[in-house]
Amino acid sequence: MADRPRFGPAGIPPLFKILGARLSDVPGLLREEGLDAFEYQAVRWGQKPQMKQEDAESLGSEARKNDVLLSLHGSYYVNLCGKKEVVEASKRRLVACATAAQWMGAYVVVFHMGFYGRLEKSEAFRNCVNALKDIVATMNSLGIQNVKLGPETMGKVFQVGSLDEILTICEEVEQTQLVIDWSHLHARHQGRFRKVDDFRAVVEEVERRLGTEAARNMHCHFSKIEYTDKGERRHHVLDEARYGPDFEMLAEVIADFNMRPVIICETPILDVDAIKMRDTLREVIKHKGEE
Ligand SMILES: [Zn+2]
């Protein structure tokens, strides 16, 4: 949970890799760029943490030293509404992610819930809720209390993760964190965000369902996005004018609602666009102060 709007990349920026940076160097490099969040990508993980505890801990201590808030993107190999074996394996994968999140001090494990498959949407969704309750119980039995589960709004129509579903989970399951991927919502609804009020409507809906604090403290993903009639197709950089959504419109709403979201940039150029978004929000806030 952030004390102010925070910005950072989804994973290690390409340039850092070229420079040969180690994982523990990342927070310091982000700070030099004026960024203050980092989402570690555990997206290919199996049922055990695929990093050493000491590496996670040194990332964590560097992040604290450099005032970089950590989150962790959980395994893509998760489906909480599939066959029983698949669901059980998915639960173990998410617990592995939560374990490493605790090691590094990441406040949330962001993840994708799964696919409706052959099930009725409502039945698939119920399975997800039940599985999540089991995962939270396991986390608590392991002493993982400072990490939240963050199911994300999803960009394809056959994926569990509409705004309503995510809000319902936050209402029903303990230890959850609201994660809004604005680009996914844009793609899922064929270009949902065309004006400032379209963004405002989502924040108001969150406020109505989960309260003002939850709305102010949402965890966000943002990039430009290309879509088809099935939803999300590809992420694009912010400068690609022909794709939406427009971050400046979201920045207006962040300023108006006095929000302090964590905004993770998922465009192909990660930190470069995170800096752009940070500067856009600064400009918007400055402008409003002058009005
Ligand atoms: Zn994601």
PDB file of C-alpha atoms and ligand atoms in Angstrom:
ATOM      1  CA  MET A   1       0.000   0.000   0.000  1.00  0.00           C
ATOM      2  CA  ALA A   2       1.522   3.270  -1.068  1.00  0.00           C
ATOM      3  CA  ASP A   3       1.881   6.578   0.769  1.00  0.00           C
ATOM      4  CA  ARG A   4       1.728   8.481  -2.548  1.00  0.00           C
ATOM      5  CA  PRO A   5       1.260   7.571  -6.183  1.00  0.00           C
ATOM      6  CA  ARG A   6       4.149   5.304  -7.051  1.00  0.00           C
ATOM      7  CA  PHE A   7       5.441   4.201 -10.446  1.00  0.00           C
ATOM      8  CA  GLY A   8       7.650   1.369 -11.583  1.00  0.00           C
ATOM      9  CA  PRO A   9       8.257  -1.347 -14.165  1.00  0.00           C
ATOM     10  CA  ALA A  10       6.867  -4.883 -14.506  1.00  0.00           C
ATOM     11  CA  GLY A  11      10.194  -6.689 -14.364  1.00  0.00           C
ATOM     12  CA  ILE A  12      13.788  -5.665 -14.940  1.00  0.00           C
ATOM     13  CA  PRO A  13      14.070  -2.920 -17.608  1.00  0.00           C
ATOM     14  CA  PRO A  14      15.920  -3.941 -20.813  1.00  0.00           C
ATOM     15  CA  LEU A  15      18.690  -1.381 -20.290  1.00  0.00           C
ATOM     16  CA  PHE A  16      19.440  -2.655 -16.779  1.00  0.00           C
ATOM     17  CA  LYS A  17      19.942  -6.104 -18.267  1.00  0.00           C
ATOM     18  CA  ILE A  18      22.299  -4.764 -20.916  1.00  0.00           C
ATOM     19  CA  LEU A  19      24.270  -3.059 -18.139  1.00  0.00           C
ATOM     20  CA  GLY A  20      24.591  -6.457 -16.467  1.00  0.00           C
ATOM     21  CA  ALA A  21      22.678  -5.420 -13.348  1.00  0.00           C
ATOM     22  CA  ARG A  22      22.015  -8.052 -10.703  1.00  0.00           C
ATOM     23  CA  LEU A  23      18.555  -8.308  -9.182  1.00  0.00           C
ATOM     24  CA  SER A  24      19.704  -6.552  -6.016  1.00  0.00           C
ATOM     25  CA  ASP A  25      20.982  -3.617  -8.105  1.00  0.00           C
ATOM     26  CA  VAL A  26      17.510  -2.932  -9.517  1.00  0.00           C
ATOM     27  CA  PRO A  27      16.043  -0.822  -6.665  1.00  0.00           C
ATOM     28  CA  GLY A  28      19.046   1.531  -6.653  1.00  0.00           C
ATOM     29  CA  LEU A  29      18.892   1.934 -10.441  1.00  0.00           C
ATOM     30  CA  LEU A  30      15.160   2.642 -10.291  1.00  0.00           C
ATOM     31  CA  ARG A  31      15.729   5.247  -7.618  1.00  0.00           C
ATOM     32  CA  GLU A  32      18.283   6.957  -9.851  1.00  0.00           C
ATOM     33  CA  GLU A  33      15.526   7.214 -12.469  1.00  0.00           C
ATOM     34  CA  GLY A  34      13.122   8.650  -9.902  1.00  0.00           C
ATOM     35  CA  LEU A  35      10.929   5.533  -9.840  1.00  0.00           C
ATOM     36  CA  ASP A  36       9.648   4.002  -6.608  1.00  0.00           C
ATOM     37  CA  ALA A  37       7.917   0.693  -7.328  1.00  0.00           C
ATOM     38  CA  PHE A  38       9.014  -2.624  -8.827  1.00  0.00           C
ATOM     39  CA  GLU A  39       6.967  -5.693  -9.745  1.00  0.00           C
ATOM     40  CA  TYR A  40       9.138  -8.788  -9.614  1.00  0.00           C
ATOM     41  CA  GLN A  41       8.111 -11.288 -12.307  1.00  0.00           C
ATOM     42  CA  ALA A  42       7.626 -14.796 -10.952  1.00  0.00           C
ATOM     43  CA  VAL A  43       5.504 -15.585 -13.981  1.00  0.00           C
ATOM     44  CA  ARG A  44       7.119 -18.904 -14.953  1.00  0.00           C
ATOM     45  CA  TRP A  45       7.261 -20.361 -11.476  1.00  0.00           C
ATOM     46  CA  GLY A  46       6.173 -23.862 -10.543  1.00  0.00           C
ATOM     47  CA  GLN A  47       5.210 -25.203  -7.163  1.00  0.00           C
ATOM     48  CA  LYS A  48       8.363 -24.063  -5.323  1.00  0.00           C
ATOM     49  CA  PRO A  49       9.945 -20.601  -5.144  1.00  0.00           C
ATOM     50  CA  GLN A  50      12.406 -20.353  -8.043  1.00  0.00           C
ATOM     51  CA  MET A  51      14.762 -17.992  -6.285  1.00  0.00           C
ATOM     52  CA  LYS A  52      16.938 -18.374  -3.226  1.00  0.00           C
ATOM     53  CA  GLN A  53      15.644 -16.937   0.007  1.00  0.00           C
ATOM     54  CA  GLU A  54      18.836 -14.893   0.418  1.00  0.00           C
ATOM     55  CA  ASP A  55      18.404 -13.343  -3.056  1.00  0.00           C
ATOM     56  CA  ALA A  56      14.816 -12.415  -2.237  1.00  0.00           C
ATOM     57  CA  GLU A  57      15.923 -10.918   1.062  1.00  0.00           C
ATOM     58  CA  SER A  58      18.700  -8.858  -0.478  1.00  0.00           C
ATOM     59  CA  LEU A  59      16.273  -7.521  -3.104  1.00  0.00           C
ATOM     60  CA  GLY A  60      13.971  -6.635  -0.202  1.00  0.00           C
ATOM     61  CA  SER A  61      16.613  -4.818   1.811  1.00  0.00           C
ATOM     62  CA  GLU A  62      17.814  -2.856  -1.238  1.00  0.00           C
ATOM     63  CA  ALA A  63      14.203  -1.941  -2.018  1.00  0.00           C
ATOM     64  CA  ARG A  64      13.646  -0.611   1.509  1.00  0.00           C
ATOM     65  CA  LYS A  65      16.946   1.277   1.446  1.00  0.00           C
ATOM     66  CA  ASN A  66      15.976   2.942  -1.837  1.00  0.00           C
ATOM     67  CA  ASP A  67      12.305   3.500  -0.977  1.00  0.00           C
ATOM     68  CA  VAL A  68      11.066   1.208  -3.754  1.00  0.00           C
ATOM     69  CA  LEU A  69       7.784  -0.584  -3.012  1.00  0.00           C
ATOM     70  CA  LEU A  70       7.832  -4.225  -4.116  1.00  0.00           C
ATOM     71  CA  SER A  71       5.058  -6.347  -5.547  1.00  0.00           C
ATOM     72  CA  LEU A  72       5.347  -9.764  -7.166  1.00  0.00           C
ATOM     73  CA  HIS A  73       3.588 -10.994 -10.298  1.00  0.00           C
ATOM     74  CA  GLY A  74       2.641 -14.605  -9.680  1.00  0.00           C
ATOM     75  CA  SER A  75       2.869 -17.588 -11.969  1.00  0.00           C
ATOM     76  CA  TYR A  76       0.951 -17.609 -15.249  1.00  0.00           C
ATOM     77  CA  TYR A  77       0.415 -21.340 -14.708  1.00  0.00           C
ATOM     78  CA  VAL A  78      -2.614 -20.844 -12.522  1.00  0.00           C
ATOM     79  CA  ASN A  79      -6.184 -21.882 -13.178  1.00  0.00           C
ATOM     80  CA  LEU A  80      -8.424 -21.841 -10.137  1.00  0.00           C
ATOM     81  CA  CYS A  81     -11.465 -23.156 -11.977  1.00  0.00           C
ATOM     82  CA  GLY A  82     -10.033 -26.088 -13.922  1.00  0.00           C
ATOM     83  CA  LYS A  83      -9.911 -29.787 -13.045  1.00  0.00           C
ATOM     84  CA  LYS A  84      -9.203 -30.684  -9.428  1.00  0.00           C
ATOM     85  CA  GLU A  85      -5.518 -31.551 -10.013  1.00  0.00           C
ATOM     86  CA  VAL A  86      -5.019 -28.303 -11.903  1.00  0.00           C
ATOM     87  CA  VAL A  87      -6.611 -26.275  -9.118  1.00  0.00           C
ATOM     88  CA  GLU A  88      -4.530 -28.012  -6.429  1.00  0.00           C
ATOM     89  CA  ALA A  89      -1.303 -27.424  -8.373  1.00  0.00           C
ATOM     90  CA  SER A  90      -2.342 -23.792  -8.953  1.00  0.00           C
ATOM     91  CA  LYS A  91      -2.856 -23.318  -5.226  1.00  0.00           C
ATOM     92  CA  ARG A  92       0.657 -24.609  -4.539  1.00  0.00           C
ATOM     93  CA  ARG A  93       2.103 -22.285  -7.171  1.00  0.00           C
ATOM     94  CA  LEU A  94       0.440 -19.267  -5.594  1.00  0.00           C
ATOM     95  CA  VAL A  95       1.584 -20.280  -2.112  1.00  0.00           C
ATOM     96  CA  ALA A  96       5.156 -20.576  -3.481  1.00  0.00           C
ATOM     97  CA  CYS A  97       4.819 -17.052  -4.886  1.00  0.00           C
ATOM     98  CA  ALA A  98       3.442 -15.753  -1.583  1.00  0.00           C
ATOM     99  CA  THR A  99       6.346 -17.374   0.273  1.00  0.00           C
ATOM    100  CA  ALA A 100       8.900 -15.543  -1.861  1.00  0.00           C
ATOM    101  CA  ALA A 101       6.841 -12.338  -1.609  1.00  0.00           C
ATOM    102  CA  GLN A 102       7.132 -12.597   2.161  1.00  0.00           C
ATOM    103  CA  TRP A 103      10.911 -13.131   1.902  1.00  0.00           C
ATOM    104  CA  MET A 104      11.378  -9.957  -0.148  1.00  0.00           C
ATOM    105  CA  GLY A 105       8.715  -7.895   1.607  1.00  0.00           C
ATOM    106  CA  ALA A 106       6.470  -7.569  -1.467  1.00  0.00           C
ATOM    107  CA  TYR A 107       3.046  -6.378  -0.337  1.00  0.00           C
ATOM    108  CA  VAL A 108       0.960  -8.231  -2.939  1.00  0.00           C
ATOM    109  CA  VAL A 109       1.069 -11.248  -5.241  1.00  0.00           C
ATOM    110  CA  VAL A 110      -0.696 -10.209  -8.434  1.00  0.00           C
ATOM    111  CA  PHE A 111      -2.084 -13.105 -10.469  1.00  0.00           C
ATOM    112  CA  HIS A 112      -4.541 -14.258 -13.133  1.00  0.00           C
ATOM    113  CA  MET A 113      -7.351 -16.450 -11.867  1.00  0.00           C
ATOM    114  CA  GLY A 114      -7.915 -18.682 -14.852  1.00  0.00           C
ATOM    115  CA  PHE A 115     -10.332 -19.590 -17.619  1.00  0.00           C
ATOM    116  CA  TYR A 116     -14.061 -20.253 -17.553  1.00  0.00           C
ATOM    117  CA  GLY A 117     -13.508 -23.265 -19.815  1.00  0.00           C
ATOM    118  CA  ARG A 118     -16.609 -25.428 -20.152  1.00  0.00           C
ATOM    119  CA  LEU A 119     -18.110 -24.219 -16.896  1.00  0.00           C
ATOM    120  CA  GLU A 120     -20.886 -21.709 -16.479  1.00  0.00           C
ATOM    121  CA  LYS A 121     -19.273 -18.357 -15.683  1.00  0.00           C
ATOM    122  CA  SER A 122     -20.873 -18.217 -12.258  1.00  0.00           C
ATOM    123  CA  GLU A 123     -19.747 -21.743 -11.387  1.00  0.00           C
ATOM    124  CA  ALA A 124     -16.184 -21.081 -12.542  1.00  0.00           C
ATOM    125  CA  PHE A 125     -16.148 -17.920 -10.480  1.00  0.00           C
ATOM    126  CA  ARG A 126     -17.412 -19.708  -7.346  1.00  0.00           C
ATOM    127  CA  ASN A 127     -14.604 -22.263  -7.731  1.00  0.00           C
ATOM    128  CA  CYS A 128     -12.097 -19.419  -7.831  1.00  0.00           C
ATOM    129  CA  VAL A 129     -13.476 -17.862  -4.649  1.00  0.00           C
ATOM    130  CA  ASN A 130     -13.318 -21.178  -2.811  1.00  0.00           C
ATOM    131  CA  ALA A 131      -9.784 -21.884  -3.995  1.00  0.00           C
ATOM    132  CA  LEU A 132      -8.676 -18.409  -2.913  1.00  0.00           C
ATOM    133  CA  LYS A 133     -10.091 -18.931   0.561  1.00  0.00           C
ATOM    134  CA  ASP A 134      -8.063 -22.150   0.811  1.00  0.00           C
ATOM    135  CA  ILE A 135      -4.914 -20.342  -0.324  1.00  0.00           C
ATOM    136  CA  VAL A 136      -5.377 -17.611   2.282  1.00  0.00           C
ATOM    137  CA  ALA A 137      -5.857 -20.277   4.974  1.00  0.00           C
ATOM    138  CA  THR A 138      -2.638 -22.010   3.886  1.00  0.00           C
ATOM    139  CA  MET A 139      -0.743 -18.723   3.815  1.00  0.00           C
ATOM    140  CA  ASN A 140      -1.887 -17.961   7.346  1.00  0.00           C
ATOM    141  CA  SER A 141      -0.919 -21.424   8.565  1.00  0.00           C
ATOM    142  CA  LEU A 142       2.571 -20.703   7.177  1.00  0.00           C
ATOM    143  CA  GLY A 143       2.704 -17.331   8.915  1.00  0.00           C
ATOM    144  CA  ILE A 144       2.368 -15.305   5.698  1.00  0.00           C
ATOM    145  CA  GLN A 145       0.286 -12.412   6.958  1.00  0.00           C
ATOM    146  CA  ASN A 146       1.823  -9.346   5.357  1.00  0.00           C
ATOM    147  CA  VAL A 147       1.299 -10.437   1.761  1.00  0.00           C
ATOM    148  CA  LYS A 148      -2.022  -9.896   0.002  1.00  0.00           C
ATOM    149  CA  LEU A 149      -3.469 -11.784  -2.926  1.00  0.00           C
ATOM    150  CA  GLY A 150      -4.206  -9.550  -5.890  1.00  0.00           C
ATOM    151  CA  PRO A 151      -6.402 -11.103  -8.583  1.00  0.00           C
ATOM    152  CA  GLU A 152      -6.200  -8.892 -11.650  1.00  0.00           C
ATOM    153  CA  THR A 153      -8.837  -7.652 -14.103  1.00  0.00           C
ATOM    154  CA  MET A 154      -8.226  -9.626 -17.303  1.00  0.00           C
ATOM    155  CA  GLY A 155      -8.178  -8.624 -20.942  1.00  0.00           C
ATOM    156  CA  LYS A 156      -9.706 -11.625 -22.698  1.00  0.00           C
ATOM    157  CA  VAL A 157     -13.381 -12.467 -22.546  1.00  0.00           C
ATOM    158  CA  PHE A 158     -12.734 -16.156 -21.740  1.00  0.00           C
ATOM    159  CA  GLN A 159     -10.583 -15.307 -18.698  1.00  0.00           C
ATOM    160  CA  VAL A 160     -12.073 -14.933 -15.230  1.00  0.00           C
ATOM    161  CA  GLY A 161     -11.501 -11.331 -14.168  1.00  0.00           C
ATOM    162  CA  SER A 162     -14.238  -8.831 -15.047  1.00  0.00           C
ATOM    163  CA  LEU A 163     -14.339  -5.744 -12.851  1.00  0.00           C
ATOM    164  CA  ASP A 164     -17.417  -7.102 -11.069  1.00  0.00           C
ATOM    165  CA  GLU A 165     -15.708 -10.443 -10.383  1.00  0.00           C
ATOM    166  CA  ILE A 166     -12.590  -8.793  -8.974  1.00  0.00           C
ATOM    167  CA  LEU A 167     -14.650  -6.512  -6.749  1.00  0.00           C
ATOM    168  CA  THR A 168     -16.703  -9.457  -5.498  1.00  0.00           C
ATOM    169  CA  ILE A 169     -13.513 -11.301  -4.541  1.00  0.00           C
ATOM    170  CA  CYS A 170     -12.256  -8.277  -2.640  1.00  0.00           C
ATOM    171  CA  GLU A 171     -15.591  -8.226  -0.793  1.00  0.00           C
ATOM    172  CA  GLU A 172     -15.638 -11.935   0.001  1.00  0.00           C
ATOM    173  CA  VAL A 173     -12.037 -13.062   0.510  1.00  0.00           C
ATOM    174  CA  GLU A 174      -9.791 -11.854   3.339  1.00  0.00           C
ATOM    175  CA  GLN A 175      -6.273 -10.621   2.669  1.00  0.00           C
ATOM    176  CA  THR A 176      -6.951  -9.476  -0.902  1.00  0.00           C
ATOM    177  CA  GLN A 177      -5.773  -6.370  -2.712  1.00  0.00           C
ATOM    178  CA  LEU A 178      -7.653  -4.731  -5.584  1.00  0.00           C
ATOM    179  CA  VAL A 179      -5.644  -4.911  -8.818  1.00  0.00           C
ATOM    180  CA  ILE A 180      -6.974  -2.975 -11.791  1.00  0.00           C
ATOM    181  CA  ASP A 181      -5.272  -3.568 -15.111  1.00  0.00           C
ATOM    182  CA  TRP A 182      -6.749  -0.626 -17.029  1.00  0.00           C
ATOM    183  CA  SER A 183      -5.488  -1.879 -20.374  1.00  0.00           C
ATOM    184  CA  HIS A 184      -7.103  -5.258 -19.825  1.00  0.00           C
ATOM    185  CA  LEU A 185     -10.450  -3.629 -19.029  1.00  0.00           C
ATOM    186  CA  HIS A 186     -10.038  -1.467 -22.137  1.00  0.00           C
ATOM    187  CA  ALA A 187      -9.474  -4.570 -24.299  1.00  0.00           C
ATOM    188  CA  ARG A 188     -12.095  -6.759 -22.628  1.00  0.00           C
ATOM    189  CA  HIS A 189     -14.746  -4.160 -23.438  1.00  0.00           C
ATOM    190  CA  GLN A 190     -13.564  -3.165 -26.919  1.00  0.00           C
ATOM    191  CA  GLY A 191     -12.189   0.215 -25.971  1.00  0.00           C
ATOM    192  CA  ARG A 192     -13.937   1.055 -22.743  1.00  0.00           C
ATOM    193  CA  PHE A 193     -11.913   4.172 -21.864  1.00  0.00           C
ATOM    194  CA  ARG A 194     -12.537   6.970 -24.331  1.00  0.00           C
ATOM    195  CA  LYS A 195     -12.967   9.929 -21.986  1.00  0.00           C
ATOM    196  CA  VAL A 196     -12.074  10.921 -18.429  1.00  0.00           C
ATOM    197  CA  ASP A 197     -15.541   9.993 -17.187  1.00  0.00           C
ATOM    198  CA  ASP A 198     -15.025   6.391 -18.325  1.00  0.00           C
ATOM    199  CA  PHE A 199     -12.111   6.112 -15.885  1.00  0.00           C
ATOM    200  CA  ARG A 200     -14.017   8.029 -13.235  1.00  0.00           C
ATOM    201  CA  ALA A 201     -16.909   5.546 -13.452  1.00  0.00           C
ATOM    202  CA  VAL A 202     -14.597   2.662 -12.509  1.00  0.00           C
ATOM    203  CA  VAL A 203     -13.126   4.511  -9.527  1.00  0.00           C
ATOM    204  CA  GLU A 204     -16.641   5.441  -8.380  1.00  0.00           C
ATOM    205  CA  GLU A 205     -17.767   1.834  -8.686  1.00  0.00           C
ATOM    206  CA  VAL A 206     -14.774   0.711  -6.608  1.00  0.00           C
ATOM    207  CA  GLU A 207     -15.571   3.372  -4.022  1.00  0.00           C
ATOM    208  CA  ARG A 208     -19.205   2.281  -3.847  1.00  0.00           C
ATOM    209  CA  ARG A 209     -18.348  -1.405  -3.417  1.00  0.00           C
ATOM    210  CA  LEU A 210     -15.103  -1.379  -1.403  1.00  0.00           C
ATOM    211  CA  GLY A 211     -14.923   2.104   0.101  1.00  0.00           C
ATOM    212  CA  THR A 212     -12.802   5.203  -0.412  1.00  0.00           C
ATOM    213  CA  GLU A 213      -9.583   3.790   1.005  1.00  0.00           C
ATOM    214  CA  ALA A 214      -9.641   0.773  -1.318  1.00  0.00           C
ATOM    215  CA  ALA A 215     -10.240   3.069  -4.292  1.00  0.00           C
ATOM    216  CA  ARG A 216      -7.357   5.329  -3.283  1.00  0.00           C
ATOM    217  CA  ASN A 217      -4.992   2.411  -2.722  1.00  0.00           C
ATOM    218  CA  MET A 218      -5.583   0.344  -5.826  1.00  0.00           C
ATOM    219  CA  HIS A 219      -2.691  -1.474  -7.461  1.00  0.00           C
ATOM    220  CA  CYS A 220      -2.676  -0.766 -11.193  1.00  0.00           C
ATOM    221  CA  HIS A 221      -1.188  -2.051 -14.394  1.00  0.00           C
ATOM    222  CA  PHE A 222      -1.061   0.241 -17.402  1.00  0.00           C
ATOM    223  CA  SER A 223       0.065   0.127 -21.039  1.00  0.00           C
ATOM    224  CA  LYS A 224      -1.330   0.893 -24.459  1.00  0.00           C
ATOM    225  CA  ILE A 225      -3.159  -2.151 -25.799  1.00  0.00           C
ATOM    226  CA  GLU A 226      -4.297  -3.646 -29.086  1.00  0.00           C
ATOM    227  CA  TYR A 227      -7.372  -5.875 -29.080  1.00  0.00           C
ATOM    228  CA  THR A 228      -9.652  -8.015 -31.208  1.00  0.00           C
ATOM    229  CA  ASP A 229     -13.273  -9.034 -30.609  1.00  0.00           C
ATOM    230  CA  LYS A 230     -11.940 -11.620 -28.105  1.00  0.00           C
ATOM    231  CA  GLY A 231     -10.098  -8.956 -26.152  1.00  0.00           C
ATOM    232  CA  GLU A 232      -6.414  -8.301 -25.490  1.00  0.00           C
ATOM    233  CA  ARG A 233      -3.952  -8.895 -28.310  1.00  0.00           C
ATOM    234  CA  ARG A 234      -0.705  -7.035 -27.609  1.00  0.00           C
ATOM    235  CA  HIS A 235       0.816  -4.363 -25.358  1.00  0.00           C
ATOM    236  CA  HIS A 236       2.212  -1.202 -26.944  1.00  0.00           C
ATOM    237  CA  VAL A 237       4.348   1.739 -25.830  1.00  0.00           C
ATOM    238  CA  LEU A 238       2.623   4.925 -24.651  1.00  0.00           C
ATOM    239  CA  ASP A 239       3.663   6.901 -27.723  1.00  0.00           C
ATOM    240  CA  GLU A 240       1.604   4.730 -30.068  1.00  0.00           C
ATOM    241  CA  ALA A 241      -1.181   7.221 -30.586  1.00  0.00           C
ATOM    242  CA  ARG A 242      -3.535   4.842 -32.401  1.00  0.00           C
ATOM    243  CA  TYR A 243      -3.952   2.620 -29.349  1.00  0.00           C
ATOM    244  CA  GLY A 244      -5.667   3.383 -26.056  1.00  0.00           C
ATOM    245  CA  PRO A 245      -6.156   3.917 -23.236  1.00  0.00           C
ATOM    246  CA  ASP A 246      -4.795   7.403 -22.597  1.00  0.00           C
ATOM    247  CA  PHE A 247      -2.886   7.678 -19.313  1.00  0.00           C
ATOM    248  CA  GLU A 248      -3.499  11.423 -19.047  1.00  0.00           C
ATOM    249  CA  MET A 249      -7.219  10.748 -18.563  1.00  0.00           C
ATOM    250  CA  LEU A 250      -6.498   8.344 -15.720  1.00  0.00           C
ATOM    251  CA  ALA A 251      -4.102  10.909 -14.234  1.00  0.00           C
ATOM    252  CA  GLU A 252      -6.977  13.412 -14.100  1.00  0.00           C
ATOM    253  CA  VAL A 253      -9.011  10.975 -12.036  1.00  0.00           C
ATOM    254  CA  ILE A 254      -6.060  10.066  -9.778  1.00  0.00           C
ATOM    255  CA  ALA A 255      -5.649  13.766  -9.015  1.00  0.00           C
ATOM    256  CA  ASP A 256      -9.373  14.417  -8.514  1.00  0.00           C
ATOM    257  CA  PHE A 257      -9.835  11.513  -6.101  1.00  0.00           C
ATOM    258  CA  ASN A 258      -6.545  12.198  -4.320  1.00  0.00           C
ATOM    259  CA  MET A 259      -5.536   8.605  -5.050  1.00  0.00           C
ATOM    260  CA  ARG A 260      -2.180   7.041  -4.186  1.00  0.00           C
ATOM    261  CA  PRO A 261      -2.086   4.010  -6.472  1.00  0.00           C
ATOM    262  CA  VAL A 262       0.893   1.860  -7.306  1.00  0.00           C
ATOM    263  CA  ILE A 263       1.132   2.025 -11.096  1.00  0.00           C
ATOM    264  CA  ILE A 264       3.130  -0.706 -12.765  1.00  0.00           C
ATOM    265  CA  CYS A 265       4.082  -0.054 -16.362  1.00  0.00           C
ATOM    266  CA  GLU A 266       3.654  -3.043 -18.669  1.00  0.00           C
ATOM    267  CA  THR A 267       4.620  -1.480 -21.993  1.00  0.00           C
ATOM    268  CA  PRO A 268       7.586  -3.007 -23.857  1.00  0.00           C
ATOM    269  CA  ILE A 269       9.845  -0.190 -22.600  1.00  0.00           C
ATOM    270  CA  LEU A 270       8.889  -0.528 -18.911  1.00  0.00           C
ATOM    271  CA  ASP A 271      10.861   2.091 -16.961  1.00  0.00           C
ATOM    272  CA  VAL A 272      10.924   4.632 -19.808  1.00  0.00           C
ATOM    273  CA  ASP A 273       7.127   4.709 -19.959  1.00  0.00           C
ATOM    274  CA  ALA A 274       6.812   4.518 -16.156  1.00  0.00           C
ATOM    275  CA  ILE A 275       8.782   7.786 -16.036  1.00  0.00           C
ATOM    276  CA  LYS A 276       6.464   9.255 -18.680  1.00  0.00           C
ATOM    277  CA  MET A 277       3.395   8.361 -16.644  1.00  0.00           C
ATOM    278  CA  ARG A 278       4.938   9.778 -13.477  1.00  0.00           C
ATOM    279  CA  ASP A 279       5.664  13.054 -15.261  1.00  0.00           C
ATOM    280  CA  THR A 280       2.192  13.173 -16.799  1.00  0.00           C
ATOM    281  CA  LEU A 281       0.598  12.838 -13.365  1.00  0.00           C
ATOM    282  CA  ARG A 282       2.908  15.558 -11.974  1.00  0.00           C
ATOM    283  CA  GLU A 283       1.858  17.902 -14.795  1.00  0.00           C
ATOM    284  CA  VAL A 284      -1.819  17.189 -14.257  1.00  0.00           C
ATOM    285  CA  ILE A 285      -1.564  17.798 -10.498  1.00  0.00           C
ATOM    286  CA  LYS A 286       0.431  20.999 -11.072  1.00  0.00           C
ATOM    287  CA  HIS A 287      -2.155  22.263 -13.537  1.00  0.00           C
ATOM    288  CA  LYS A 288      -5.015  21.592 -11.176  1.00  0.00           C
ATOM    289  CA  GLY A 289      -3.163  23.486  -8.420  1.00  0.00           C
ATOM    290  CA  GLU A 290      -2.905  26.507 -10.748  1.00  0.00           C
ATOM    291  CA  GLU A 291      -6.584  26.522 -11.675  1.00  0.00           C
TER     292      GLU A 291
HETATM  293 ZN    ZN B   1      -0.925  -9.831 -15.058  1.00  0.00          ZN
END
